[in-house]
């Protein structure tokens, strides 16, 4: 009876992972583009996901789900050689600058309609040179695991994993030096530097999500749009496509401070812009 229950839980977990991958393939409408000049900070760290590898300093990092442990294995490949770095990663996405790698480790409990539930959750820094882990924050009780979406070396950005893959909940800013976390209670998918602020979007959700500007430490949140499915930063403007739940859309823009909002098209059916 116990074996049947374990097999059932494993099958449910595999289905959840396939659902996450499927949702990511078919939410291409939700995109974020940045054509500003690259700078230090958030651009120094590369986001790696279980469905897309990334290259940093000549090394390709990738992830693969292990249904036996309900965790991800993180790999590093260079000069044709591939090795496993971690086997205790619970985050669907991680970040690295080639020196440090940030991820969340947790013990899987069960799957649910809105994602998995975990215990013994820990935010961890992995030193790629010494191959040692350092626990930065330990979380109490049960809850979702976090996926990491950005880091500038001082602040790390992440959100609760959901059934929507890149669509994350309860956006958080972590002060790495003080080891303090601030939850904003908002959905998120991407972060990028805009002037001296951080632009956060939730375009990973099929139905779109909020677009907002924050200070690097998560303070002074300014909402640009409650629901957008596309966001791009070009020149002196932030462009975003707003959407309604009956799929009317319009293209809008504002300045890099989130002011002077302007609708560029009228509401219409289909994807504007």
PDB file of C-alpha atoms in Angstrom:
ATOM      1  CA  UNK A   1       0.000   0.000   0.000  1.00  0.00           C
ATOM      2  CA  UNK A   2       2.859   2.352   0.881  1.00  0.00           C
ATOM      3  CA  UNK A   3       4.601   1.570  -2.436  1.00  0.00           C
ATOM      4  CA  UNK A   4       1.439   2.409  -4.368  1.00  0.00           C
ATOM      5  CA  UNK A   5       1.120   5.707  -2.489  1.00  0.00           C
ATOM      6  CA  UNK A   6       4.759   6.582  -3.253  1.00  0.00           C
ATOM      7  CA  UNK A   7       4.286   5.694  -6.919  1.00  0.00           C
ATOM      8  CA  UNK A   8       1.195   7.902  -7.028  1.00  0.00           C
ATOM      9  CA  UNK A   9       3.050  10.842  -5.470  1.00  0.00           C
ATOM     10  CA  UNK A  10       5.945  10.398  -7.904  1.00  0.00           C
ATOM     11  CA  UNK A  11       3.568  10.326 -10.894  1.00  0.00           C
ATOM     12  CA  UNK A  12       1.813  13.484  -9.652  1.00  0.00           C
ATOM     13  CA  UNK A  13       5.172  15.242  -9.257  1.00  0.00           C
ATOM     14  CA  UNK A  14       6.253  14.291 -12.790  1.00  0.00           C
ATOM     15  CA  UNK A  15       2.956  15.637 -14.140  1.00  0.00           C
ATOM     16  CA  UNK A  16       3.496  18.926 -12.302  1.00  0.00           C
ATOM     17  CA  UNK A  17       6.983  19.316 -13.822  1.00  0.00           C
ATOM     18  CA  UNK A  18       5.642  18.585 -17.312  1.00  0.00           C
ATOM     19  CA  UNK A  19       2.871  21.136 -16.729  1.00  0.00           C
ATOM     20  CA  UNK A  20       5.460  23.779 -15.779  1.00  0.00           C
ATOM     21  CA  UNK A  21       7.475  23.114 -18.921  1.00  0.00           C
ATOM     22  CA  UNK A  22       4.334  23.136 -21.077  1.00  0.00           C
ATOM     23  CA  UNK A  23       3.163  26.443 -19.629  1.00  0.00           C
ATOM     24  CA  UNK A  24       6.549  28.037 -20.370  1.00  0.00           C
ATOM     25  CA  UNK A  25       6.450  26.921 -23.988  1.00  0.00           C
ATOM     26  CA  UNK A  26       3.024  28.407 -24.544  1.00  0.00           C
ATOM     27  CA  UNK A  27       3.375  31.697 -22.681  1.00  0.00           C
ATOM     28  CA  UNK A  28       5.716  33.244 -25.224  1.00  0.00           C
ATOM     29  CA  UNK A  29       3.301  36.165 -25.446  1.00  0.00           C
ATOM     30  CA  UNK A  30       4.593  37.299 -22.066  1.00  0.00           C
ATOM     31  CA  UNK A  31       8.006  38.712 -22.799  1.00  0.00           C
ATOM     32  CA  UNK A  32      10.413  41.287 -21.479  1.00  0.00           C
ATOM     33  CA  UNK A  33      12.984  42.982 -23.672  1.00  0.00           C
ATOM     34  CA  UNK A  34      15.769  45.331 -22.676  1.00  0.00           C
ATOM     35  CA  UNK A  35      17.712  47.167 -25.361  1.00  0.00           C
ATOM     36  CA  UNK A  36      19.461  49.548 -23.007  1.00  0.00           C
ATOM     37  CA  UNK A  37      23.238  49.382 -22.765  1.00  0.00           C
ATOM     38  CA  UNK A  38      24.467  46.589 -20.494  1.00  0.00           C
ATOM     39  CA  UNK A  39      25.840  47.656 -17.117  1.00  0.00           C
ATOM     40  CA  UNK A  40      27.081  46.138 -13.881  1.00  0.00           C
ATOM     41  CA  UNK A  41      24.662  44.928 -11.251  1.00  0.00           C
ATOM     42  CA  UNK A  42      21.823  42.688 -12.389  1.00  0.00           C
ATOM     43  CA  UNK A  43      23.537  42.041 -15.722  1.00  0.00           C
ATOM     44  CA  UNK A  44      26.506  40.470 -13.903  1.00  0.00           C
ATOM     45  CA  UNK A  45      24.380  37.471 -12.883  1.00  0.00           C
ATOM     46  CA  UNK A  46      22.895  35.010 -15.370  1.00  0.00           C
ATOM     47  CA  UNK A  47      19.580  33.288 -14.726  1.00  0.00           C
ATOM     48  CA  UNK A  48      19.585  29.534 -15.384  1.00  0.00           C
ATOM     49  CA  UNK A  49      16.311  27.590 -15.558  1.00  0.00           C
ATOM     50  CA  UNK A  50      15.430  23.915 -15.806  1.00  0.00           C
ATOM     51  CA  UNK A  51      14.307  24.483 -19.394  1.00  0.00           C
ATOM     52  CA  UNK A  52      17.099  26.834 -20.571  1.00  0.00           C
ATOM     53  CA  UNK A  53      20.838  26.641 -19.927  1.00  0.00           C
ATOM     54  CA  UNK A  54      23.123  29.656 -19.698  1.00  0.00           C
ATOM     55  CA  UNK A  55      26.782  30.414 -20.354  1.00  0.00           C
ATOM     56  CA  UNK A  56      28.973  32.336 -17.893  1.00  0.00           C
ATOM     57  CA  UNK A  57      32.723  32.818 -18.374  1.00  0.00           C
ATOM     58  CA  UNK A  58      32.945  29.927 -20.814  1.00  0.00           C
ATOM     59  CA  UNK A  59      31.013  27.487 -18.621  1.00  0.00           C
ATOM     60  CA  UNK A  60      27.519  26.301 -19.542  1.00  0.00           C
ATOM     61  CA  UNK A  61      25.194  25.783 -16.578  1.00  0.00           C
ATOM     62  CA  UNK A  62      22.085  23.618 -16.866  1.00  0.00           C
ATOM     63  CA  UNK A  63      19.484  21.930 -14.685  1.00  0.00           C
ATOM     64  CA  UNK A  64      17.623  18.620 -14.764  1.00  0.00           C
ATOM     65  CA  UNK A  65      14.784  17.460 -12.542  1.00  0.00           C
ATOM     66  CA  UNK A  66      15.299  14.258 -10.548  1.00  0.00           C
ATOM     67  CA  UNK A  67      11.889  12.744  -9.867  1.00  0.00           C
ATOM     68  CA  UNK A  68      13.353  10.361  -7.277  1.00  0.00           C
ATOM     69  CA  UNK A  69      14.469  13.179  -4.992  1.00  0.00           C
ATOM     70  CA  UNK A  70      11.996  15.838  -6.188  1.00  0.00           C
ATOM     71  CA  UNK A  71      14.941  18.193  -6.670  1.00  0.00           C
ATOM     72  CA  UNK A  72      17.018  19.577  -9.503  1.00  0.00           C
ATOM     73  CA  UNK A  73      20.564  18.581 -10.376  1.00  0.00           C
ATOM     74  CA  UNK A  74      22.717  21.532 -11.461  1.00  0.00           C
ATOM     75  CA  UNK A  75      25.407  20.799 -14.044  1.00  0.00           C
ATOM     76  CA  UNK A  76      28.450  22.687 -15.329  1.00  0.00           C
ATOM     77  CA  UNK A  77      29.912  21.948 -18.772  1.00  0.00           C
ATOM     78  CA  UNK A  78      33.231  23.215 -20.130  1.00  0.00           C
ATOM     79  CA  UNK A  79      35.582  21.957 -22.847  1.00  0.00           C
ATOM     80  CA  UNK A  80      33.321  18.990 -23.504  1.00  0.00           C
ATOM     81  CA  UNK A  81      33.305  17.862 -19.877  1.00  0.00           C
ATOM     82  CA  UNK A  82      30.081  17.877 -17.841  1.00  0.00           C
ATOM     83  CA  UNK A  83      29.892  17.513 -14.078  1.00  0.00           C
ATOM     84  CA  UNK A  84      27.177  17.732 -11.445  1.00  0.00           C
ATOM     85  CA  UNK A  85      27.601  20.652  -9.054  1.00  0.00           C
ATOM     86  CA  UNK A  86      24.496  20.291  -6.896  1.00  0.00           C
ATOM     87  CA  UNK A  87      21.809  17.682  -6.352  1.00  0.00           C
ATOM     88  CA  UNK A  88      19.778  19.450  -3.662  1.00  0.00           C
ATOM     89  CA  UNK A  89      18.312  22.378  -5.609  1.00  0.00           C
ATOM     90  CA  UNK A  90      14.570  22.978  -5.200  1.00  0.00           C
ATOM     91  CA  UNK A  91      14.502  26.204  -7.246  1.00  0.00           C
ATOM     92  CA  UNK A  92      13.263  26.026 -10.834  1.00  0.00           C
ATOM     93  CA  UNK A  93      15.644  28.868 -11.673  1.00  0.00           C
ATOM     94  CA  UNK A  94      18.958  29.950 -10.165  1.00  0.00           C
ATOM     95  CA  UNK A  95      21.490  32.729 -10.768  1.00  0.00           C
ATOM     96  CA  UNK A  96      25.273  32.759 -11.024  1.00  0.00           C
ATOM     97  CA  UNK A  97      28.088  35.130 -11.905  1.00  0.00           C
ATOM     98  CA  UNK A  98      30.641  32.363 -12.331  1.00  0.00           C
ATOM     99  CA  UNK A  99      31.903  32.773  -8.760  1.00  0.00           C
ATOM    100  CA  UNK A 100      28.773  32.259  -6.689  1.00  0.00           C
ATOM    101  CA  UNK A 101      25.522  30.436  -7.365  1.00  0.00           C
ATOM    102  CA  UNK A 102      22.308  31.143  -5.458  1.00  0.00           C
ATOM    103  CA  UNK A 103      19.502  28.631  -5.032  1.00  0.00           C
ATOM    104  CA  UNK A 104      16.960  27.325  -2.547  1.00  0.00           C
ATOM    105  CA  UNK A 105      17.176  23.868  -1.010  1.00  0.00           C
ATOM    106  CA  UNK A 106      14.146  22.226   0.587  1.00  0.00           C
ATOM    107  CA  UNK A 107      12.481  18.907   1.350  1.00  0.00           C
ATOM    108  CA  UNK A 108       9.507  18.177  -0.907  1.00  0.00           C
ATOM    109  CA  UNK A 109       6.254  17.326   0.894  1.00  0.00           C
ATOM    110  CA  UNK A 110       3.435  17.239  -1.658  1.00  0.00           C
ATOM    111  CA  UNK A 111       2.099  18.605  -4.929  1.00  0.00           C
ATOM    112  CA  UNK A 112      -0.967  20.805  -5.217  1.00  0.00           C
ATOM    113  CA  UNK A 113      -3.068  22.675  -7.743  1.00  0.00           C
ATOM    114  CA  UNK A 114      -0.928  25.801  -7.365  1.00  0.00           C
ATOM    115  CA  UNK A 115       2.513  24.187  -7.031  1.00  0.00           C
ATOM    116  CA  UNK A 116       4.505  22.151  -4.543  1.00  0.00           C
ATOM    117  CA  UNK A 117       4.791  22.436  -0.767  1.00  0.00           C
ATOM    118  CA  UNK A 118       8.151  22.103   0.988  1.00  0.00           C
ATOM    119  CA  UNK A 119       9.710  22.110   4.455  1.00  0.00           C
ATOM    120  CA  UNK A 120      13.217  22.848   5.749  1.00  0.00           C
ATOM    121  CA  UNK A 121      13.580  25.579   3.130  1.00  0.00           C
ATOM    122  CA  UNK A 122      16.960  27.308   2.969  1.00  0.00           C
ATOM    123  CA  UNK A 123      18.385  30.035   0.750  1.00  0.00           C
ATOM    124  CA  UNK A 124      21.919  28.950  -0.113  1.00  0.00           C
ATOM    125  CA  UNK A 125      25.040  30.506  -1.625  1.00  0.00           C
ATOM    126  CA  UNK A 126      27.307  28.016  -3.405  1.00  0.00           C
ATOM    127  CA  UNK A 127      30.975  28.957  -3.890  1.00  0.00           C
ATOM    128  CA  UNK A 128      32.019  27.564  -7.271  1.00  0.00           C
ATOM    129  CA  UNK A 129      35.735  27.678  -6.388  1.00  0.00           C
ATOM    130  CA  UNK A 130      35.636  26.017  -2.972  1.00  0.00           C
ATOM    131  CA  UNK A 131      32.494  23.963  -3.762  1.00  0.00           C
ATOM    132  CA  UNK A 132      31.083  24.850  -0.379  1.00  0.00           C
ATOM    133  CA  UNK A 133      27.510  25.823   0.513  1.00  0.00           C
ATOM    134  CA  UNK A 134      26.639  28.656   2.868  1.00  0.00           C
ATOM    135  CA  UNK A 135      23.109  28.874   4.263  1.00  0.00           C
ATOM    136  CA  UNK A 136      21.991  32.509   4.180  1.00  0.00           C
ATOM    137  CA  UNK A 137      18.403  32.230   5.424  1.00  0.00           C
ATOM    138  CA  UNK A 138      16.391  29.351   6.912  1.00  0.00           C
ATOM    139  CA  UNK A 139      12.613  29.561   6.538  1.00  0.00           C
ATOM    140  CA  UNK A 140      10.186  28.325   9.163  1.00  0.00           C
ATOM    141  CA  UNK A 141       7.238  26.065   8.506  1.00  0.00           C
ATOM    142  CA  UNK A 142       5.906  24.701   5.249  1.00  0.00           C
ATOM    143  CA  UNK A 143       5.486  26.639   2.027  1.00  0.00           C
ATOM    144  CA  UNK A 144       6.403  26.974  -1.651  1.00  0.00           C
ATOM    145  CA  UNK A 145      10.014  26.975  -2.783  1.00  0.00           C
ATOM    146  CA  UNK A 146      11.456  30.139  -4.317  1.00  0.00           C
ATOM    147  CA  UNK A 147      12.869  30.498  -7.802  1.00  0.00           C
ATOM    148  CA  UNK A 148      15.706  33.014  -8.104  1.00  0.00           C
ATOM    149  CA  UNK A 149      15.247  35.592 -10.886  1.00  0.00           C
ATOM    150  CA  UNK A 150      18.034  38.114 -10.373  1.00  0.00           C
ATOM    151  CA  UNK A 151      20.946  39.344  -8.287  1.00  0.00           C
ATOM    152  CA  UNK A 152      23.262  42.355  -8.284  1.00  0.00           C
ATOM    153  CA  UNK A 153      25.692  41.078  -5.661  1.00  0.00           C
ATOM    154  CA  UNK A 154      24.042  43.014  -2.832  1.00  0.00           C
ATOM    155  CA  UNK A 155      20.364  42.230  -3.348  1.00  0.00           C
ATOM    156  CA  UNK A 156      18.817  39.012  -4.611  1.00  0.00           C
ATOM    157  CA  UNK A 157      15.333  38.788  -6.159  1.00  0.00           C
ATOM    158  CA  UNK A 158      13.058  35.760  -6.073  1.00  0.00           C
ATOM    159  CA  UNK A 159       9.460  34.557  -5.840  1.00  0.00           C
ATOM    160  CA  UNK A 160       7.328  31.563  -4.875  1.00  0.00           C
ATOM    161  CA  UNK A 161       7.089  28.859  -7.527  1.00  0.00           C
ATOM    162  CA  UNK A 162       3.616  28.266  -8.960  1.00  0.00           C
ATOM    163  CA  UNK A 163       2.016  26.017 -11.554  1.00  0.00           C
ATOM    164  CA  UNK A 164       2.759  28.711 -14.154  1.00  0.00           C
ATOM    165  CA  UNK A 165       6.502  28.145 -14.439  1.00  0.00           C
ATOM    166  CA  UNK A 166       7.981  31.616 -14.941  1.00  0.00           C
ATOM    167  CA  UNK A 167       4.990  33.158 -13.182  1.00  0.00           C
ATOM    168  CA  UNK A 168       6.044  33.504  -9.529  1.00  0.00           C
ATOM    169  CA  UNK A 169       4.211  34.756  -6.441  1.00  0.00           C
ATOM    170  CA  UNK A 170       5.063  36.804  -3.353  1.00  0.00           C
ATOM    171  CA  UNK A 171       8.069  38.643  -4.814  1.00  0.00           C
ATOM    172  CA  UNK A 172      10.963  38.977  -2.372  1.00  0.00           C
ATOM    173  CA  UNK A 173      14.099  41.087  -2.071  1.00  0.00           C
ATOM    174  CA  UNK A 174      16.957  39.608  -0.038  1.00  0.00           C
ATOM    175  CA  UNK A 175      19.725  41.743   1.453  1.00  0.00           C
ATOM    176  CA  UNK A 176      22.627  39.327   1.103  1.00  0.00           C
ATOM    177  CA  UNK A 177      24.933  41.135   3.522  1.00  0.00           C
ATOM    178  CA  UNK A 178      22.375  41.501   6.305  1.00  0.00           C
ATOM    179  CA  UNK A 179      20.635  38.217   5.423  1.00  0.00           C
ATOM    180  CA  UNK A 180      17.249  39.904   5.616  1.00  0.00           C
ATOM    181  CA  UNK A 181      14.266  39.258   3.379  1.00  0.00           C
ATOM    182  CA  UNK A 182      11.432  41.567   2.383  1.00  0.00           C
ATOM    183  CA  UNK A 183       8.262  40.163   0.791  1.00  0.00           C
ATOM    184  CA  UNK A 184       6.202  42.539  -1.338  1.00  0.00           C
ATOM    185  CA  UNK A 185       3.195  40.256  -1.815  1.00  0.00           C
ATOM    186  CA  UNK A 186       3.175  40.768  -5.592  1.00  0.00           C
ATOM    187  CA  UNK A 187       3.588  38.480  -8.579  1.00  0.00           C
ATOM    188  CA  UNK A 188       6.857  38.531 -10.522  1.00  0.00           C
ATOM    189  CA  UNK A 189       8.737  36.950 -13.415  1.00  0.00           C
ATOM    190  CA  UNK A 190      11.655  39.185 -14.384  1.00  0.00           C
ATOM    191  CA  UNK A 191      13.800  41.981 -12.986  1.00  0.00           C
ATOM    192  CA  UNK A 192      16.018  44.444 -14.821  1.00  0.00           C
ATOM    193  CA  UNK A 193      17.865  47.649 -14.022  1.00  0.00           C
ATOM    194  CA  UNK A 194      16.258  50.887 -15.196  1.00  0.00           C
ATOM    195  CA  UNK A 195      18.291  53.938 -14.225  1.00  0.00           C
ATOM    196  CA  UNK A 196      18.761  53.605 -10.451  1.00  0.00           C
ATOM    197  CA  UNK A 197      15.618  51.463 -10.026  1.00  0.00           C
ATOM    198  CA  UNK A 198      14.594  47.864 -10.610  1.00  0.00           C
ATOM    199  CA  UNK A 199      11.782  47.142 -13.060  1.00  0.00           C
ATOM    200  CA  UNK A 200       9.749  44.068 -12.083  1.00  0.00           C
ATOM    201  CA  UNK A 201       7.307  42.324 -14.409  1.00  0.00           C
ATOM    202  CA  UNK A 202       5.014  39.303 -14.111  1.00  0.00           C
ATOM    203  CA  UNK A 203       4.810  38.486 -17.817  1.00  0.00           C
ATOM    204  CA  UNK A 204       5.428  34.793 -17.102  1.00  0.00           C
ATOM    205  CA  UNK A 205       1.750  34.323 -16.256  1.00  0.00           C
ATOM    206  CA  UNK A 206      -0.446  33.383 -19.268  1.00  0.00           C
ATOM    207  CA  UNK A 207      -2.873  36.136 -18.252  1.00  0.00           C
ATOM    208  CA  UNK A 208      -0.129  38.691 -17.556  1.00  0.00           C
ATOM    209  CA  UNK A 209       0.572  40.478 -14.313  1.00  0.00           C
ATOM    210  CA  UNK A 210       1.722  43.702 -12.665  1.00  0.00           C
ATOM    211  CA  UNK A 211       4.590  45.900 -13.810  1.00  0.00           C
ATOM    212  CA  UNK A 212       6.252  48.002 -11.119  1.00  0.00           C
ATOM    213  CA  UNK A 213       9.389  49.919 -10.196  1.00  0.00           C
ATOM    214  CA  UNK A 214      11.181  49.531  -6.869  1.00  0.00           C
ATOM    215  CA  UNK A 215      14.354  50.705  -5.232  1.00  0.00           C
ATOM    216  CA  UNK A 216      17.061  48.056  -5.185  1.00  0.00           C
ATOM    217  CA  UNK A 217      16.180  47.194  -1.580  1.00  0.00           C
ATOM    218  CA  UNK A 218      12.496  46.686  -2.424  1.00  0.00           C
ATOM    219  CA  UNK A 219      11.269  49.986  -0.993  1.00  0.00           C
ATOM    220  CA  UNK A 220       9.017  52.576  -2.659  1.00  0.00           C
ATOM    221  CA  UNK A 221       7.075  50.284  -4.981  1.00  0.00           C
ATOM    222  CA  UNK A 222       5.441  52.184  -7.851  1.00  0.00           C
ATOM    223  CA  UNK A 223       2.826  50.391  -9.949  1.00  0.00           C
ATOM    224  CA  UNK A 224       2.999  51.114 -13.674  1.00  0.00           C
ATOM    225  CA  UNK A 225       0.298  48.669 -14.767  1.00  0.00           C
ATOM    226  CA  UNK A 226      -1.840  46.109 -12.954  1.00  0.00           C
ATOM    227  CA  UNK A 227      -1.837  43.667 -15.855  1.00  0.00           C
ATOM    228  CA  UNK A 228       0.603  43.550 -18.751  1.00  0.00           C
ATOM    229  CA  UNK A 229       1.610  40.683 -21.039  1.00  0.00           C
ATOM    230  CA  UNK A 230       4.587  42.307 -22.792  1.00  0.00           C
ATOM    231  CA  UNK A 231       7.186  44.755 -21.489  1.00  0.00           C
ATOM    232  CA  UNK A 232      10.230  46.308 -23.139  1.00  0.00           C
ATOM    233  CA  UNK A 233      12.650  49.104 -22.314  1.00  0.00           C
ATOM    234  CA  UNK A 234      13.820  51.146 -25.279  1.00  0.00           C
ATOM    235  CA  UNK A 235      15.653  54.433 -25.015  1.00  0.00           C
ATOM    236  CA  UNK A 236      13.897  56.743 -22.570  1.00  0.00           C
ATOM    237  CA  UNK A 237      10.655  54.752 -22.337  1.00  0.00           C
ATOM    238  CA  UNK A 238       9.124  51.646 -20.838  1.00  0.00           C
ATOM    239  CA  UNK A 239       6.680  50.073 -23.303  1.00  0.00           C
ATOM    240  CA  UNK A 240       4.031  47.678 -22.049  1.00  0.00           C
ATOM    241  CA  UNK A 241       1.011  45.910 -23.505  1.00  0.00           C
ATOM    242  CA  UNK A 242      -1.939  45.988 -21.125  1.00  0.00           C
ATOM    243  CA  UNK A 243      -4.601  43.284 -21.287  1.00  0.00           C
ATOM    244  CA  UNK A 244      -8.065  42.575 -19.912  1.00  0.00           C
ATOM    245  CA  UNK A 245      -9.356  39.160 -18.904  1.00  0.00           C
ATOM    246  CA  UNK A 246     -11.516  39.029 -22.044  1.00  0.00           C
ATOM    247  CA  UNK A 247      -8.317  39.583 -24.074  1.00  0.00           C
ATOM    248  CA  UNK A 248      -8.582  43.140 -25.188  1.00  0.00           C
ATOM    249  CA  UNK A 249      -5.149  44.753 -25.334  1.00  0.00           C
ATOM    250  CA  UNK A 250      -3.520  48.105 -25.907  1.00  0.00           C
ATOM    251  CA  UNK A 251       0.067  49.272 -26.144  1.00  0.00           C
ATOM    252  CA  UNK A 252       1.227  51.945 -23.690  1.00  0.00           C
ATOM    253  CA  UNK A 253       4.393  53.672 -22.603  1.00  0.00           C
ATOM    254  CA  UNK A 254       5.778  55.715 -19.718  1.00  0.00           C
ATOM    255  CA  UNK A 255       9.107  57.311 -18.895  1.00  0.00           C
ATOM    256  CA  UNK A 256      11.830  55.470 -16.989  1.00  0.00           C
ATOM    257  CA  UNK A 257      10.486  56.818 -13.689  1.00  0.00           C
ATOM    258  CA  UNK A 258       7.041  55.325 -14.327  1.00  0.00           C
ATOM    259  CA  UNK A 259       5.504  58.739 -15.020  1.00  0.00           C
ATOM    260  CA  UNK A 260       3.829  60.347 -18.036  1.00  0.00           C
ATOM    261  CA  UNK A 261       1.833  57.257 -18.982  1.00  0.00           C
ATOM    262  CA  UNK A 262       0.373  57.298 -22.470  1.00  0.00           C
ATOM    263  CA  UNK A 263      -1.798  54.860 -24.437  1.00  0.00           C
ATOM    264  CA  UNK A 264      -0.320  54.379 -27.912  1.00  0.00           C
ATOM    265  CA  UNK A 265      -3.179  52.289 -29.299  1.00  0.00           C
ATOM    266  CA  UNK A 266      -6.883  51.890 -28.578  1.00  0.00           C
ATOM    267  CA  UNK A 267      -8.246  48.757 -26.899  1.00  0.00           C
ATOM    268  CA  UNK A 268      -8.667  45.964 -29.451  1.00  0.00           C
ATOM    269  CA  UNK A 269      -8.919  42.194 -29.753  1.00  0.00           C
ATOM    270  CA  UNK A 270      -5.662  40.309 -30.132  1.00  0.00           C
ATOM    271  CA  UNK A 271      -2.157  41.306 -29.089  1.00  0.00           C
ATOM    272  CA  UNK A 272      -1.436  45.012 -29.516  1.00  0.00           C
ATOM    273  CA  UNK A 273       2.043  46.075 -30.552  1.00  0.00           C
TER     274      UNK A 273
END
